[in-house]
mmCIF file of C-alpha atoms and ligand atoms in Angstrom:
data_model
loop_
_atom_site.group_PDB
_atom_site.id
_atom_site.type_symbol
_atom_site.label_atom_id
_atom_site.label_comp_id
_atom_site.label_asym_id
_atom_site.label_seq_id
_atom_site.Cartn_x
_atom_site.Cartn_y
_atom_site.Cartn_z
ATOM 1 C CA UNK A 211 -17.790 26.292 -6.143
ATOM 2 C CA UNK A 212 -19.919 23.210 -5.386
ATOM 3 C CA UNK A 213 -19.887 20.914 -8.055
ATOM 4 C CA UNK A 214 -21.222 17.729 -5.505
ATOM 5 C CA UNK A 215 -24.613 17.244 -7.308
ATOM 6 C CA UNK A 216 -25.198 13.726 -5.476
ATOM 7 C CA UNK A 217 -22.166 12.112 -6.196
ATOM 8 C CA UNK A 218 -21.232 9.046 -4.226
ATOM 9 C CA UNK A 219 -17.835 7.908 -4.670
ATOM 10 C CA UNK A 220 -15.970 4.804 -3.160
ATOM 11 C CA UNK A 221 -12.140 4.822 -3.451
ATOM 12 C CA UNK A 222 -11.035 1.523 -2.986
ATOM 13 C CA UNK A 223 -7.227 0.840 -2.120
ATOM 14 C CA UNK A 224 -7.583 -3.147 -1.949
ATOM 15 C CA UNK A 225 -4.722 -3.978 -0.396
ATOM 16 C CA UNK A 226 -1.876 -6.205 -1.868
ATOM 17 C CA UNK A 227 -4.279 -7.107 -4.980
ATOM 18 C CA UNK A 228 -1.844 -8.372 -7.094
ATOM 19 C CA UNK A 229 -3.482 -8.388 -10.522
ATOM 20 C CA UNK A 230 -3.301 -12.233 -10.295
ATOM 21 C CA UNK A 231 -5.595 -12.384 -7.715
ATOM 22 C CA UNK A 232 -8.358 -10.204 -9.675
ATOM 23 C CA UNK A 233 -7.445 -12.905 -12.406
ATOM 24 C CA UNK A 234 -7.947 -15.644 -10.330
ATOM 25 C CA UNK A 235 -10.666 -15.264 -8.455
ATOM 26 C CA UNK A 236 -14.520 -15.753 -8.248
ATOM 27 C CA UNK A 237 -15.883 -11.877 -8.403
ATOM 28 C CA UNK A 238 -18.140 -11.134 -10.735
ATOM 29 C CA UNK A 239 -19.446 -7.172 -9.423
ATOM 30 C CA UNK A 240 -15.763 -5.868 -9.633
ATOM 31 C CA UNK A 241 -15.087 -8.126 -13.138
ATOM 32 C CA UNK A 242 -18.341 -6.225 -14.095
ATOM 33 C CA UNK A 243 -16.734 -2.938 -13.273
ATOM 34 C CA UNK A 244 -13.887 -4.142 -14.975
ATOM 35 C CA UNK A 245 -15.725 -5.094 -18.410
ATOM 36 C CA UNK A 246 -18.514 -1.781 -18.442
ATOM 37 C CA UNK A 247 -16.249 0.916 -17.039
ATOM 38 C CA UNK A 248 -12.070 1.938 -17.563
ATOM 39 C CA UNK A 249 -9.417 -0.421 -16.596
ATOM 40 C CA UNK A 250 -5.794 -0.579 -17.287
ATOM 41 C CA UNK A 251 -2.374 -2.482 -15.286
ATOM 42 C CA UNK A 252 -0.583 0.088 -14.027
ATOM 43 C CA UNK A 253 2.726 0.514 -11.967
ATOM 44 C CA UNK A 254 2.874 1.079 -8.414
ATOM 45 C CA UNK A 255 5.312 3.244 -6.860
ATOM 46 C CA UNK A 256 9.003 1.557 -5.457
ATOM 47 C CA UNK A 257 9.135 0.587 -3.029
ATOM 48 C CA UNK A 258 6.336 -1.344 -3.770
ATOM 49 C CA UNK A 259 4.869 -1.219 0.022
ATOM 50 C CA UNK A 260 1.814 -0.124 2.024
ATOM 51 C CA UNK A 261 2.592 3.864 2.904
ATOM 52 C CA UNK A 262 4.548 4.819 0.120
ATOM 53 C CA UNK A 263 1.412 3.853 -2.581
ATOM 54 C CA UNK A 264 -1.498 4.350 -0.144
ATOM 55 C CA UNK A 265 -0.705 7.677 0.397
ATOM 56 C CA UNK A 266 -0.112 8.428 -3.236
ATOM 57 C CA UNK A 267 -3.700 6.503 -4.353
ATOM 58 C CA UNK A 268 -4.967 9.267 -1.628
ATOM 59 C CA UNK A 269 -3.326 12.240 -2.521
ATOM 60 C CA UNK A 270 -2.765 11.661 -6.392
ATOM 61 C CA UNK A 271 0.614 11.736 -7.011
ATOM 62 C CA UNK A 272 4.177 10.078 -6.074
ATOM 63 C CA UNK A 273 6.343 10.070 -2.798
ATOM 64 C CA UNK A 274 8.355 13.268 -4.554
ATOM 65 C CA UNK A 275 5.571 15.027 -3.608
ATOM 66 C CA UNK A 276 3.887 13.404 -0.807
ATOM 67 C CA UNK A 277 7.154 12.780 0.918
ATOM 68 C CA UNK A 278 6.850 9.059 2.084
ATOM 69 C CA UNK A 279 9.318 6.711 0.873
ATOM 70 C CA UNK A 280 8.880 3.789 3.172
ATOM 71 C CA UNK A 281 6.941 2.258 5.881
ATOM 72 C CA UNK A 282 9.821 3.418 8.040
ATOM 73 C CA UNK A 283 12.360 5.920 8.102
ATOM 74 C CA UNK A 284 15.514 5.962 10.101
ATOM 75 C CA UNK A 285 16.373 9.099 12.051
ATOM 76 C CA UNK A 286 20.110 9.849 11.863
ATOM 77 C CA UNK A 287 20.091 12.116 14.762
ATOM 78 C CA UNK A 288 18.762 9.491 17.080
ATOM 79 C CA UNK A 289 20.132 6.568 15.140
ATOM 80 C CA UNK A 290 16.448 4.428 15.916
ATOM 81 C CA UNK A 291 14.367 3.521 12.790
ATOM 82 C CA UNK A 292 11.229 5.326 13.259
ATOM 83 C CA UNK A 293 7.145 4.600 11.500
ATOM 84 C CA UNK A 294 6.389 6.809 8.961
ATOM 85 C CA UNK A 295 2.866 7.168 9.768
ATOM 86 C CA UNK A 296 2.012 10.673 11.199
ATOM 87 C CA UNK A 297 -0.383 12.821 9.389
ATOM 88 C CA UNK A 298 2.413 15.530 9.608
ATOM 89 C CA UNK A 299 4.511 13.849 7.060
ATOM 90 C CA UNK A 300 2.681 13.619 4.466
ATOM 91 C CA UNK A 301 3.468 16.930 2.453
ATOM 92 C CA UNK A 302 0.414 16.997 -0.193
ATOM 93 C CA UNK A 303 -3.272 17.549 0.330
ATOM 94 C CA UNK A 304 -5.683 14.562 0.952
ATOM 95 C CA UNK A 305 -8.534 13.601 -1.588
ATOM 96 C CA UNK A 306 -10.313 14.481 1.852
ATOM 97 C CA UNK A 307 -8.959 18.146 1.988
ATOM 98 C CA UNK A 308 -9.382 18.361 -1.736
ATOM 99 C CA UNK A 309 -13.045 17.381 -1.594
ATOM 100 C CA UNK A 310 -14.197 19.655 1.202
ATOM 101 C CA UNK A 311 -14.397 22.481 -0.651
ATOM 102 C CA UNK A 312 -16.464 21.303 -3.132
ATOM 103 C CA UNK A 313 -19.025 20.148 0.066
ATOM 104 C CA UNK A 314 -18.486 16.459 0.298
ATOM 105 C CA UNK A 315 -18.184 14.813 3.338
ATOM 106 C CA UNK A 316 -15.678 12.517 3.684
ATOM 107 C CA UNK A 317 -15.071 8.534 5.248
ATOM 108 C CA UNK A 318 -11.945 7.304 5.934
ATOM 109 C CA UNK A 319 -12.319 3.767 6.614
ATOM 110 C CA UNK A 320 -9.033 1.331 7.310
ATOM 111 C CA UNK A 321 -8.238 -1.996 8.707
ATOM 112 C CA UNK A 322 -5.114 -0.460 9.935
ATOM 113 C CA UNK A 323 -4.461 2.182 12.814
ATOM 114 C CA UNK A 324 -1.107 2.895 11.075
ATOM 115 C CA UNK A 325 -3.177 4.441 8.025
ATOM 116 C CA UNK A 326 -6.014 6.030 10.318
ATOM 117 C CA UNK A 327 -2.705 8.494 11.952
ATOM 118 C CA UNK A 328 -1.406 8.537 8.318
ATOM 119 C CA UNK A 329 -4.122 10.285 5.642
ATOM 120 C CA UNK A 330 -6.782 11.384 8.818
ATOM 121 C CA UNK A 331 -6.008 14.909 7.277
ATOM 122 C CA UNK A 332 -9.476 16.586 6.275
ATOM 123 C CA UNK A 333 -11.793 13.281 6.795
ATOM 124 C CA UNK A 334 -14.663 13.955 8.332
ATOM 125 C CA UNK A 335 -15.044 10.173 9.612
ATOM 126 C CA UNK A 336 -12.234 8.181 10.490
ATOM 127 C CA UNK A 337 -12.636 4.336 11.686
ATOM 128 C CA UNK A 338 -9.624 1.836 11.611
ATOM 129 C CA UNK A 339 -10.906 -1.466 12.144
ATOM 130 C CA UNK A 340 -8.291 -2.395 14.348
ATOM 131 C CA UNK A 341 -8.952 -0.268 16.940
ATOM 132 C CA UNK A 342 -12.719 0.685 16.140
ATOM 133 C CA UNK A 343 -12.664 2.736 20.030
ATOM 134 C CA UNK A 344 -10.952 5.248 18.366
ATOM 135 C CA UNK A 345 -13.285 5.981 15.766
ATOM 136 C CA UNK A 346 -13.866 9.722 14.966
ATOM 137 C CA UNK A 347 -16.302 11.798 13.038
ATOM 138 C CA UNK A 348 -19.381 10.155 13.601
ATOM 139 C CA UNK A 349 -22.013 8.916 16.564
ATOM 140 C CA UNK A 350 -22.301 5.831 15.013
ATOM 141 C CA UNK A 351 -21.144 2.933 17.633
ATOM 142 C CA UNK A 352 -20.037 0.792 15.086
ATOM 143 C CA UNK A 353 -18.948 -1.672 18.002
ATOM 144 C CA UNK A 354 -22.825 -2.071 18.883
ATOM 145 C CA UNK A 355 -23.806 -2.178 15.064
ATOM 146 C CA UNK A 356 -21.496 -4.962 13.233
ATOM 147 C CA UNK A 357 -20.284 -6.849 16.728
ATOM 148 C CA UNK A 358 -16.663 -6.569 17.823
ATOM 149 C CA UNK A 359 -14.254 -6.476 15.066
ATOM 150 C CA UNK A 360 -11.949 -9.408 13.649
ATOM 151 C CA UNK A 361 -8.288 -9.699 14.692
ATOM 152 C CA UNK A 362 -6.182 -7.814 12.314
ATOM 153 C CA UNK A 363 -4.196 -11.300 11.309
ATOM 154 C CA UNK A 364 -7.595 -12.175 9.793
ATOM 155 C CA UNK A 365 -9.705 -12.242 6.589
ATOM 156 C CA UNK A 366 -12.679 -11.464 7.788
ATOM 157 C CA UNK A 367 -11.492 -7.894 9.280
ATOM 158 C CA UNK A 368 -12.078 -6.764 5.895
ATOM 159 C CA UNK A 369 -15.593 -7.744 5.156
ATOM 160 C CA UNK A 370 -16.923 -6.155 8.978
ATOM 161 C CA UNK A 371 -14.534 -3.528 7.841
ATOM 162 C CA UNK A 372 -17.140 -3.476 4.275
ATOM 163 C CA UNK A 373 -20.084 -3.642 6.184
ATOM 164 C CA UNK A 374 -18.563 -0.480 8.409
ATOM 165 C CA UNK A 375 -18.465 1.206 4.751
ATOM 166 C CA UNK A 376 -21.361 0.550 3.595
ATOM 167 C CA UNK A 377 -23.026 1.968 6.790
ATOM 168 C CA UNK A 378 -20.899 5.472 6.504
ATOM 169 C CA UNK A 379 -22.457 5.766 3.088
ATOM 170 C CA UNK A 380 -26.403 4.689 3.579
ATOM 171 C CA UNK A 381 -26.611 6.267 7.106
ATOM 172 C CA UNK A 382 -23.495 8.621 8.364
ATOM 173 C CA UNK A 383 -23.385 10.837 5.355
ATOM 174 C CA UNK A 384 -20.710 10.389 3.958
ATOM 175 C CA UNK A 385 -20.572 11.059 -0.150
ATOM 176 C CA UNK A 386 -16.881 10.204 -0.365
ATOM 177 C CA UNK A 387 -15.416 6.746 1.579
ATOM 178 C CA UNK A 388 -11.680 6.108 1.179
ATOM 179 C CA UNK A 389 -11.548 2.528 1.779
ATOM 180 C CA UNK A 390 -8.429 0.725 2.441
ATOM 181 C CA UNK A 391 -8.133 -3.230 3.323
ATOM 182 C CA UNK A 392 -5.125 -5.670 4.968
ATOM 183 C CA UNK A 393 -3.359 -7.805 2.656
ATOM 184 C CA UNK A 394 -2.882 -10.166 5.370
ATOM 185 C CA UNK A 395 -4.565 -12.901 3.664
ATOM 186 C CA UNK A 396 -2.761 -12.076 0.550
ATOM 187 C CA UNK A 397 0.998 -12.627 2.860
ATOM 188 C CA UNK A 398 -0.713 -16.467 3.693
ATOM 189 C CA UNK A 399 -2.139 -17.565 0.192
ATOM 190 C CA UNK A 400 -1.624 -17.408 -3.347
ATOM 191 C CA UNK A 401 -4.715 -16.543 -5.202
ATOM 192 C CA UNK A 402 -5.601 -19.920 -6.052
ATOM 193 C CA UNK A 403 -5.585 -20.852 -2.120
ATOM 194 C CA UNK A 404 -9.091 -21.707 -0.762
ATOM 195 C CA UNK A 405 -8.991 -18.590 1.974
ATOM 196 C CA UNK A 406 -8.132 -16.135 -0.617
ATOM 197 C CA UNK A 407 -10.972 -17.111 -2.729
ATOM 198 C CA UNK A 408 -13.390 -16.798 -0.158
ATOM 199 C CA UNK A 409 -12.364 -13.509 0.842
ATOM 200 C CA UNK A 410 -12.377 -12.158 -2.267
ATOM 201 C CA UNK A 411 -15.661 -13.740 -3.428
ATOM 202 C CA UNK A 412 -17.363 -12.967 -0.008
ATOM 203 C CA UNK A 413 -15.855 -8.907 -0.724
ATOM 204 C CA UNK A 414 -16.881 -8.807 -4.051
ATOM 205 C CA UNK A 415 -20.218 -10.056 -2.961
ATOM 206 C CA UNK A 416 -20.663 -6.977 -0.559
ATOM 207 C CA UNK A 417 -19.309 -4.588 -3.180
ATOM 208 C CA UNK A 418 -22.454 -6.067 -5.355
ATOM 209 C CA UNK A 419 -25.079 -5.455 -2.164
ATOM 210 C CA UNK A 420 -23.293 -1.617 -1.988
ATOM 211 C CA UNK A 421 -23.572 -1.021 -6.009
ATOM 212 C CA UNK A 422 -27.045 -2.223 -5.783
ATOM 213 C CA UNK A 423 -27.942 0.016 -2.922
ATOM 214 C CA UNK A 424 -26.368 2.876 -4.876
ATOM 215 C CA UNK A 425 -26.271 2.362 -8.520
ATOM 216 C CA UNK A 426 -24.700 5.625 -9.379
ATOM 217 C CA UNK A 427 -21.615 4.705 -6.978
ATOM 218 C CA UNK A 428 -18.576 6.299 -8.714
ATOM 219 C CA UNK A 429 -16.211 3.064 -7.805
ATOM 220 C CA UNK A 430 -12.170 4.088 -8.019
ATOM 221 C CA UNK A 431 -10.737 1.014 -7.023
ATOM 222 C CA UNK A 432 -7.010 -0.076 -7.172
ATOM 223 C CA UNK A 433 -3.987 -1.626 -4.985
ATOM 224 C CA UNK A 434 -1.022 -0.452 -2.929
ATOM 225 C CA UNK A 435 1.576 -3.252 -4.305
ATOM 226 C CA UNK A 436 1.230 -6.825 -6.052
ATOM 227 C CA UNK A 437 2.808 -10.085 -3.846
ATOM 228 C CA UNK A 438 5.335 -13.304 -4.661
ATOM 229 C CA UNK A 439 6.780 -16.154 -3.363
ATOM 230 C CA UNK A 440 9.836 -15.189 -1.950
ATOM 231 C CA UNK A 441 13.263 -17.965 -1.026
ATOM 232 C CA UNK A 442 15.726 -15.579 0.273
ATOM 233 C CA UNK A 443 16.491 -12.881 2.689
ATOM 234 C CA UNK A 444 19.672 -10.579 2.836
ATOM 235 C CA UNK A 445 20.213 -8.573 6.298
ATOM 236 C CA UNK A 446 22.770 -5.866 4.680
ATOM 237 C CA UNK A 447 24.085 -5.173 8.345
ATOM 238 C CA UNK A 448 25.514 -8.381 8.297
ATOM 239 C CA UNK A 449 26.032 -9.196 4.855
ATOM 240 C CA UNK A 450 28.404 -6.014 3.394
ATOM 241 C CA UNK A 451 30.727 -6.112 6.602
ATOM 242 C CA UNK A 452 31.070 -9.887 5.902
ATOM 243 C CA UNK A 453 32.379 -9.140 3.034
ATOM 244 C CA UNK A 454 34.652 -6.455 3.379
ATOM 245 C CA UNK A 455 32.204 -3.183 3.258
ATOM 246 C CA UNK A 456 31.666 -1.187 5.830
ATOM 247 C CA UNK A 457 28.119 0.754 6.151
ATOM 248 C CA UNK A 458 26.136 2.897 8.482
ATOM 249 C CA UNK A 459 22.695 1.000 8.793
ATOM 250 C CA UNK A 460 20.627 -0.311 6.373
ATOM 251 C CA UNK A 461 16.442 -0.803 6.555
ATOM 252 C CA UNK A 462 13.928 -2.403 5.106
ATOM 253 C CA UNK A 463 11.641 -0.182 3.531
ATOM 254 C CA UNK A 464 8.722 -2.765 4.357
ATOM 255 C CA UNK A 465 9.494 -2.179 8.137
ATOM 256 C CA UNK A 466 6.301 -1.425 10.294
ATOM 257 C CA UNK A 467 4.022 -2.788 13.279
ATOM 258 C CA UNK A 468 2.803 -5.663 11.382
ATOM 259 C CA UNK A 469 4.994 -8.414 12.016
ATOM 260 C CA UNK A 470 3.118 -11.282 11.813
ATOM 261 C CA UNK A 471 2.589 -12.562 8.058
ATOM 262 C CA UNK A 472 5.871 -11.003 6.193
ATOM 263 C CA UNK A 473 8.252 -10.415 9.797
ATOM 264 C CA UNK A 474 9.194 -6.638 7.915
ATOM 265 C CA UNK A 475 10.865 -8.455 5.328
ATOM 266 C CA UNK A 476 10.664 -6.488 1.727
ATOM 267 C CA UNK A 477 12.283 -6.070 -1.747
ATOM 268 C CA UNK A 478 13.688 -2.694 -1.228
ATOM 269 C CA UNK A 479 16.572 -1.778 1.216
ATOM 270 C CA UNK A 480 18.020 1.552 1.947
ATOM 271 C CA UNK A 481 21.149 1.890 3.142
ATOM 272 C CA UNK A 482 22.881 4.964 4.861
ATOM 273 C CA UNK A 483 26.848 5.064 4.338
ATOM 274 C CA UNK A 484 29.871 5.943 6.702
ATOM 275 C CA UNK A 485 31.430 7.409 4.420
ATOM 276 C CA UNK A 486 30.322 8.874 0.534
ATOM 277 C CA UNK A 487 33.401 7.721 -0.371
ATOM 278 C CA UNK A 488 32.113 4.195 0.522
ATOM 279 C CA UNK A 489 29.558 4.158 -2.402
ATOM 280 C CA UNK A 490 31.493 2.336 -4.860
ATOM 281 C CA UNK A 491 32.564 -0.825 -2.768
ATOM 282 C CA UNK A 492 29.299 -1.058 -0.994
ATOM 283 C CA UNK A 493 27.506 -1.041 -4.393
ATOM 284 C CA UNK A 494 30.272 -3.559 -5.939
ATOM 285 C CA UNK A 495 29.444 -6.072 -2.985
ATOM 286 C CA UNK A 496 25.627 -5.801 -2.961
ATOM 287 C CA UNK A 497 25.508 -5.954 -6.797
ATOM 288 C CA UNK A 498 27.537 -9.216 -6.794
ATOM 289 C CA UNK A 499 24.979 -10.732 -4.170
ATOM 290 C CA UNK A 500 22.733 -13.428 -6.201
ATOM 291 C CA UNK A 501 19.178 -12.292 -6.493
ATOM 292 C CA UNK A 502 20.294 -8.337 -6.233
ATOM 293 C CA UNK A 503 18.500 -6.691 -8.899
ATOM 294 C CA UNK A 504 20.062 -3.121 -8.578
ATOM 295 C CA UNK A 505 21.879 -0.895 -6.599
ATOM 296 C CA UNK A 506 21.397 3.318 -6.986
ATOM 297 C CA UNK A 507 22.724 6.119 -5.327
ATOM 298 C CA UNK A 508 20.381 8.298 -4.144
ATOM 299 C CA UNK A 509 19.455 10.648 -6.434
ATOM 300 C CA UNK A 510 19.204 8.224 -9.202
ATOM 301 C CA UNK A 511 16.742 6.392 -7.218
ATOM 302 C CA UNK A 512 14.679 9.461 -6.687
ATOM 303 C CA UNK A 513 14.698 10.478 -10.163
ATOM 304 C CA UNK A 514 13.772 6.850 -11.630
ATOM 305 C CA UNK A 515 11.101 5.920 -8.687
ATOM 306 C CA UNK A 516 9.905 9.443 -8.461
ATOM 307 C CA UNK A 517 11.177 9.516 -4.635
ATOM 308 C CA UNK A 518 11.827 12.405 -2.175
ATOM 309 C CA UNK A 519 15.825 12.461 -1.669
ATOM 310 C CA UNK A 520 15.930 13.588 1.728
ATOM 311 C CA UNK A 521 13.526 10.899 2.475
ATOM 312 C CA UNK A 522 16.163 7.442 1.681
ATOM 313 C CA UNK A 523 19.249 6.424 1.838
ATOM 314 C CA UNK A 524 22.574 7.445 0.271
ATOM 315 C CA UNK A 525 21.783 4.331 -1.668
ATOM 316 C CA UNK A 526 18.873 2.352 -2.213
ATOM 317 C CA UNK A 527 19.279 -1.553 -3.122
ATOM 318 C CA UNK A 528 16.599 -3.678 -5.175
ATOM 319 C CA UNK A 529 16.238 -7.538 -4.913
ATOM 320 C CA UNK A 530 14.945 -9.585 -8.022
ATOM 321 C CA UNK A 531 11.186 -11.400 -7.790
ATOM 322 C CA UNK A 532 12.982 -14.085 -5.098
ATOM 323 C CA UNK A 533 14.677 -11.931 -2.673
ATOM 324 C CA UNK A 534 14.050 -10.147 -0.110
ATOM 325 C CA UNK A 535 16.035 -7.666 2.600
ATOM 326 C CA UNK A 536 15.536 -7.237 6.503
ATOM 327 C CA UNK A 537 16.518 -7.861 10.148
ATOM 328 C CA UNK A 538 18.360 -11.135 10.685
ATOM 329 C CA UNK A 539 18.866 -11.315 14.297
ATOM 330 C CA UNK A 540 21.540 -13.939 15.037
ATOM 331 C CA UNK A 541 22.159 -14.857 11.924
ATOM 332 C CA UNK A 542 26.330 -14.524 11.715
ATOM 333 C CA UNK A 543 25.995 -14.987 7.527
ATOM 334 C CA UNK A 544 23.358 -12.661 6.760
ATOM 335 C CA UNK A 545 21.751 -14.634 4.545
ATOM 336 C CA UNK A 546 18.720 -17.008 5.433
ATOM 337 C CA UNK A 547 16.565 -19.083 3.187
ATOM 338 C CA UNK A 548 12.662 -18.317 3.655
ATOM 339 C CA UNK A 549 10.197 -21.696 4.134
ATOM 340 C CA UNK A 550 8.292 -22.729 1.831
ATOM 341 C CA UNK A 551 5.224 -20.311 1.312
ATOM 342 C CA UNK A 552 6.791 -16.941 2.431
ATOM 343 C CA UNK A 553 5.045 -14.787 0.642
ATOM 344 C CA UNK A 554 5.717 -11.064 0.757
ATOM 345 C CA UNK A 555 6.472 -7.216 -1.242
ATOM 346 C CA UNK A 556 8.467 -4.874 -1.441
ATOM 347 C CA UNK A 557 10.502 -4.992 -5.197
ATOM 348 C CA UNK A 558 10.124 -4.103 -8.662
ATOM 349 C CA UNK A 559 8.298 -7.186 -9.286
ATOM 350 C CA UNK A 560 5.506 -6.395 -6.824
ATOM 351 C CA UNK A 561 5.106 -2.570 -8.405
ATOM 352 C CA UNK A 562 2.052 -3.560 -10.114
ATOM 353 C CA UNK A 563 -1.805 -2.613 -9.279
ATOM 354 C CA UNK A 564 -5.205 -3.360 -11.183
ATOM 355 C CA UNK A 565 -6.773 0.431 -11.958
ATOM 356 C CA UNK A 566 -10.609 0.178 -12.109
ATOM 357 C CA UNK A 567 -12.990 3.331 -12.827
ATOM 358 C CA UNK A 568 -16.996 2.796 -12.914
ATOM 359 C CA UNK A 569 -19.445 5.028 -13.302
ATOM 360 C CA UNK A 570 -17.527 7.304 -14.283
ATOM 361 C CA UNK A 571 -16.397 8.552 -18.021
ATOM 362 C CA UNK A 572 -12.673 8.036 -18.636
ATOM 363 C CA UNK A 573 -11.817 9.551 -22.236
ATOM 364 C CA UNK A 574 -9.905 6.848 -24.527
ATOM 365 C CA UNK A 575 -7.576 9.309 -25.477
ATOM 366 C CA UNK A 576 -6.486 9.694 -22.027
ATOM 367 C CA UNK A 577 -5.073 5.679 -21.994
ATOM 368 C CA UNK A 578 -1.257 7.148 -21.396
ATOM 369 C CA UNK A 579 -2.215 9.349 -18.804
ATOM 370 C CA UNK A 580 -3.104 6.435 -16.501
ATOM 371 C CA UNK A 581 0.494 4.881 -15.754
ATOM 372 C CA UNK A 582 0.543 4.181 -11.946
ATOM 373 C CA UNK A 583 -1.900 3.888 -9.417
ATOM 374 C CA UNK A 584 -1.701 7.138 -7.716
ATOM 375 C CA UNK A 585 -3.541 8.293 -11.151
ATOM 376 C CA UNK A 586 -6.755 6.428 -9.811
ATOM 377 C CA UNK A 587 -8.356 9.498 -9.402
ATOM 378 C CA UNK A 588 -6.717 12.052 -11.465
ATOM 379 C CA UNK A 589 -10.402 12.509 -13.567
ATOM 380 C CA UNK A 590 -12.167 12.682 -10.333
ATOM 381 C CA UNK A 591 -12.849 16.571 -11.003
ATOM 382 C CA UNK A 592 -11.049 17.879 -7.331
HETATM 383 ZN ZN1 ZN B 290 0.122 -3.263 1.387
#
C-alpha cells in the first residue's frame, strides 16, 4: 500500500544539540521550523550517549526494544569490552525497513562509520563521511563531487557531510535521508564559543539552501544527548576496591572509537558483580562517592530508563551534572580531576533533546505523546 505521494522527508539526528545550543545560536531556518511547525523539549534515553538514542530516533522506540544500551558492551564470556555497533544487534526495524514498503527510497547519511555498520539495515544509500570509500547504494562518487572529506575531529565534516545530503535528495533519489552529525565540536565549545556558532550558523544556512530547493521537505529533526562541563572522573575499577568493595568490571557506557574530544569518559557506568551478594556494599560505597547521583540494580534500571536487562550490568551507577566515570590508567586513587573545559555526556543531566517537526501536521492534542526523542517520528505514517 503506497502511500509515498512525493514526500521528501529529512530526519535529522543533530548530534549532541543540547537545547542550549539551539538557544544560543545564530540559525534562523531551523528557529523558523521551530516557530511555524511542532516543537517540544523532550528526554533522551539513559544513558544519555550516541548508540543508545540514535538508534531509538531511527527505529522509534527505546533500548527495551531496540536492544542497545551503550556504546559498548562487555562480553562476559571473553571478559573484553566489545562496540556495540553491528547491524545485527539492533533488534527493531529501521525507519529504512519501515519505509520500503510504502516505496521510498532511503539515504543513510553519517559522519561516523560506527553508525553506517549500526542502522545500514534496509537503506538503500549508505555514506559515512568518515570513510566516504565505503559508500554504498549509489554511483555517485561523492569523493569527485564535494572534494575529500574533513577529518572526523572537525566541524566542517558536517557541512561536506550536508552538502553529501543535499545531493542524495536533488540527484540520487532518495525521498527519505536519515541524517546524523558528530558532536565533536559540541565536546570543544560551549554554545557561546566562536567555532560552535559558526558551525551551527554555517548548518543552518545549508538547511535554508535544502528547504528552499524543496519547500515541501517534511524536516524531523532532533538530538542523541545534550552536553556539560564536567570536573571529575571516577574509574570504579579502582575506586570500589579502594575502598573495601570488591567488583567484577565496570564500563563506561560512553566507551567507543572516538577518543579524541571526551577520552570515553561518560555519566553512566555499569558495573558487573563477583558476587550478587555483593550488591549492597558495592552500592553503599558508590552512593557515598561525592557527585554519585544514583546507584540501581539492574532491573530497576531497566524498568525506569526503559533498558534491555540482559543488555547492562548487575548494577548501573549515575553521576550528577559534574561527574563523570571511565578508564583511569595509572591512576592508584581512582579519582582524577578533569581540566578546565572538559566537556562531555553521558548522565541524567545530558538526557535532554530539542524535538522539531515541519511540514508536517502534529495534532495539539497529541502534546503528551511526544516525551523523548525516539518519538520524533511516531506521526510519520510508517
Ligand atoms: Zn552523540
Amino acid at each position: 500500500m503506497p502511500n509515498k505521494e512525493n514526500r521528501k522527508i529529512l530526519i535529522v539526528m543533530m548530534d549532541g544539540f543540547d537545547p542550549a545550543y539551539l538557544q544560543a545560536s545564530d540559525m534562523p531556518n531551523t528557529k523558523q521550523m521551530v516557530a511555524n511547525g511542532f516543537f517540544k523539549t523532550v528526554k533522551g534515553i539513559m544513558p544519555s550517549v550516541t548508540n543508545v538514542n540514535n538508534t531509538g530516533i531511527c527505529c522509534g522506540g527505546p533500548p527495551s526494544k531496540h536492544g542497545i544500551t551503550a556504546n559498548s558492551y562487555f562480553d562476559l564470556q571473553t571478559r573484553k569490552e566489545e562496540y556495540m555497533d553491528k547491524a545485527a544487534m539492533v533488534l527493531a526495524p529501521t525507519v529504512f525497513e519501515r519505509a520500503a514498503p510504502h516505496g521510498f527510497k532511503s539515504a543513510l547519511m553519517t559522519a561516523k562509520k560506527k553508525t553506517q555498520s549500526l542502522l545500514r539495515t534496509g537503506a538503500n544509500i549508505r555514506l559515512a563521511a568518515e570513510a566516504p570509500k565505503d559508500a554504498e547504494g549509489s554511483n555517485i562518487d561523492w569523493v569527485a563531487r564535494l572534494g575529500p572529506a574533513p577529518d572526523i575531529y572537525s566541524l566542517e565534516i558536517n557541512l561536506w557531510l550536508f552538502r553529501a545530503a543535499q545531493i542524495a535528495l536533488n540527484e540520487a533519489g532518495a525521498d527519505l535521508v536519515y541524517f546524523h552529525t558528530t558532536d565533536y565540536i559540541m565536546h570543544m565549545e560551549p554554545p557561546w564559543g566562536d567555532k560552535s556558532q559558526f558551525h551551527l550558523n554555517q548548518w543552518d544556512k545549508l538547511l535554508g539552501e535544502t528547504l528552499h530547493a524543496h519547500p515541501n521537505l517534511e524536516v524531523y529533526m532532533s538530538a542523541d544527548h545534550g552536553m556539560n562541563f564536567k570536573s571529575r572522573c571516577y574509574d570504579l575499577n579502582t575506586v570500589v576496591p579502594n575502598k573495601g568493595g570488591e567488583i567484577f568490571f565496570a564500563m563506561s557506557a560512553e566507551r567507543d572509537p572516538y577518543v579524541k574530544h571526551h577520552r570515553t569518559f561518560g555519566g553512566t557506568a555499569f558495573v558487573w558483580l563477583k558476587h550478587p551478594g555483593d550488591f549492597d556494599r558495592v552500592a553503599d560505597i558508590c552512593r557515598r562517592l561525592d557527585g554519585v547521583e544514583a546507584v540501581y540494580d539492574r532491573y530497576t534500571a531497566a524498568s525506569k530508563f526503559l533498558l534491555h536487562p540482559d543488555r547492562i550490568g548487575d548494577m548501573l551507577v549515575t553521576g550528577d551534572i559534574d561527574t563523570v566515570f571511565g578508564p583511569l590508567a595509572d591512576n592508584k586513587t581512582g579519582i582524577e580531576e578533569m581540566p578546565e573545559g572538559f566537556r562531555t555526556h553521558g548522565g541524567s543531566d545530558e538526557a535532554i533533546a530539542p524535538l522539531i517537526i515541519y511540514n508536517r501536521e502534529v495534532d495539539p492534542r497529541k502534546w503528551r505523546e511526544y516525551n523523548y526523542n525516539f518519538d520524533l517520528t511516531k506521526g510519520i505514517g510508517f
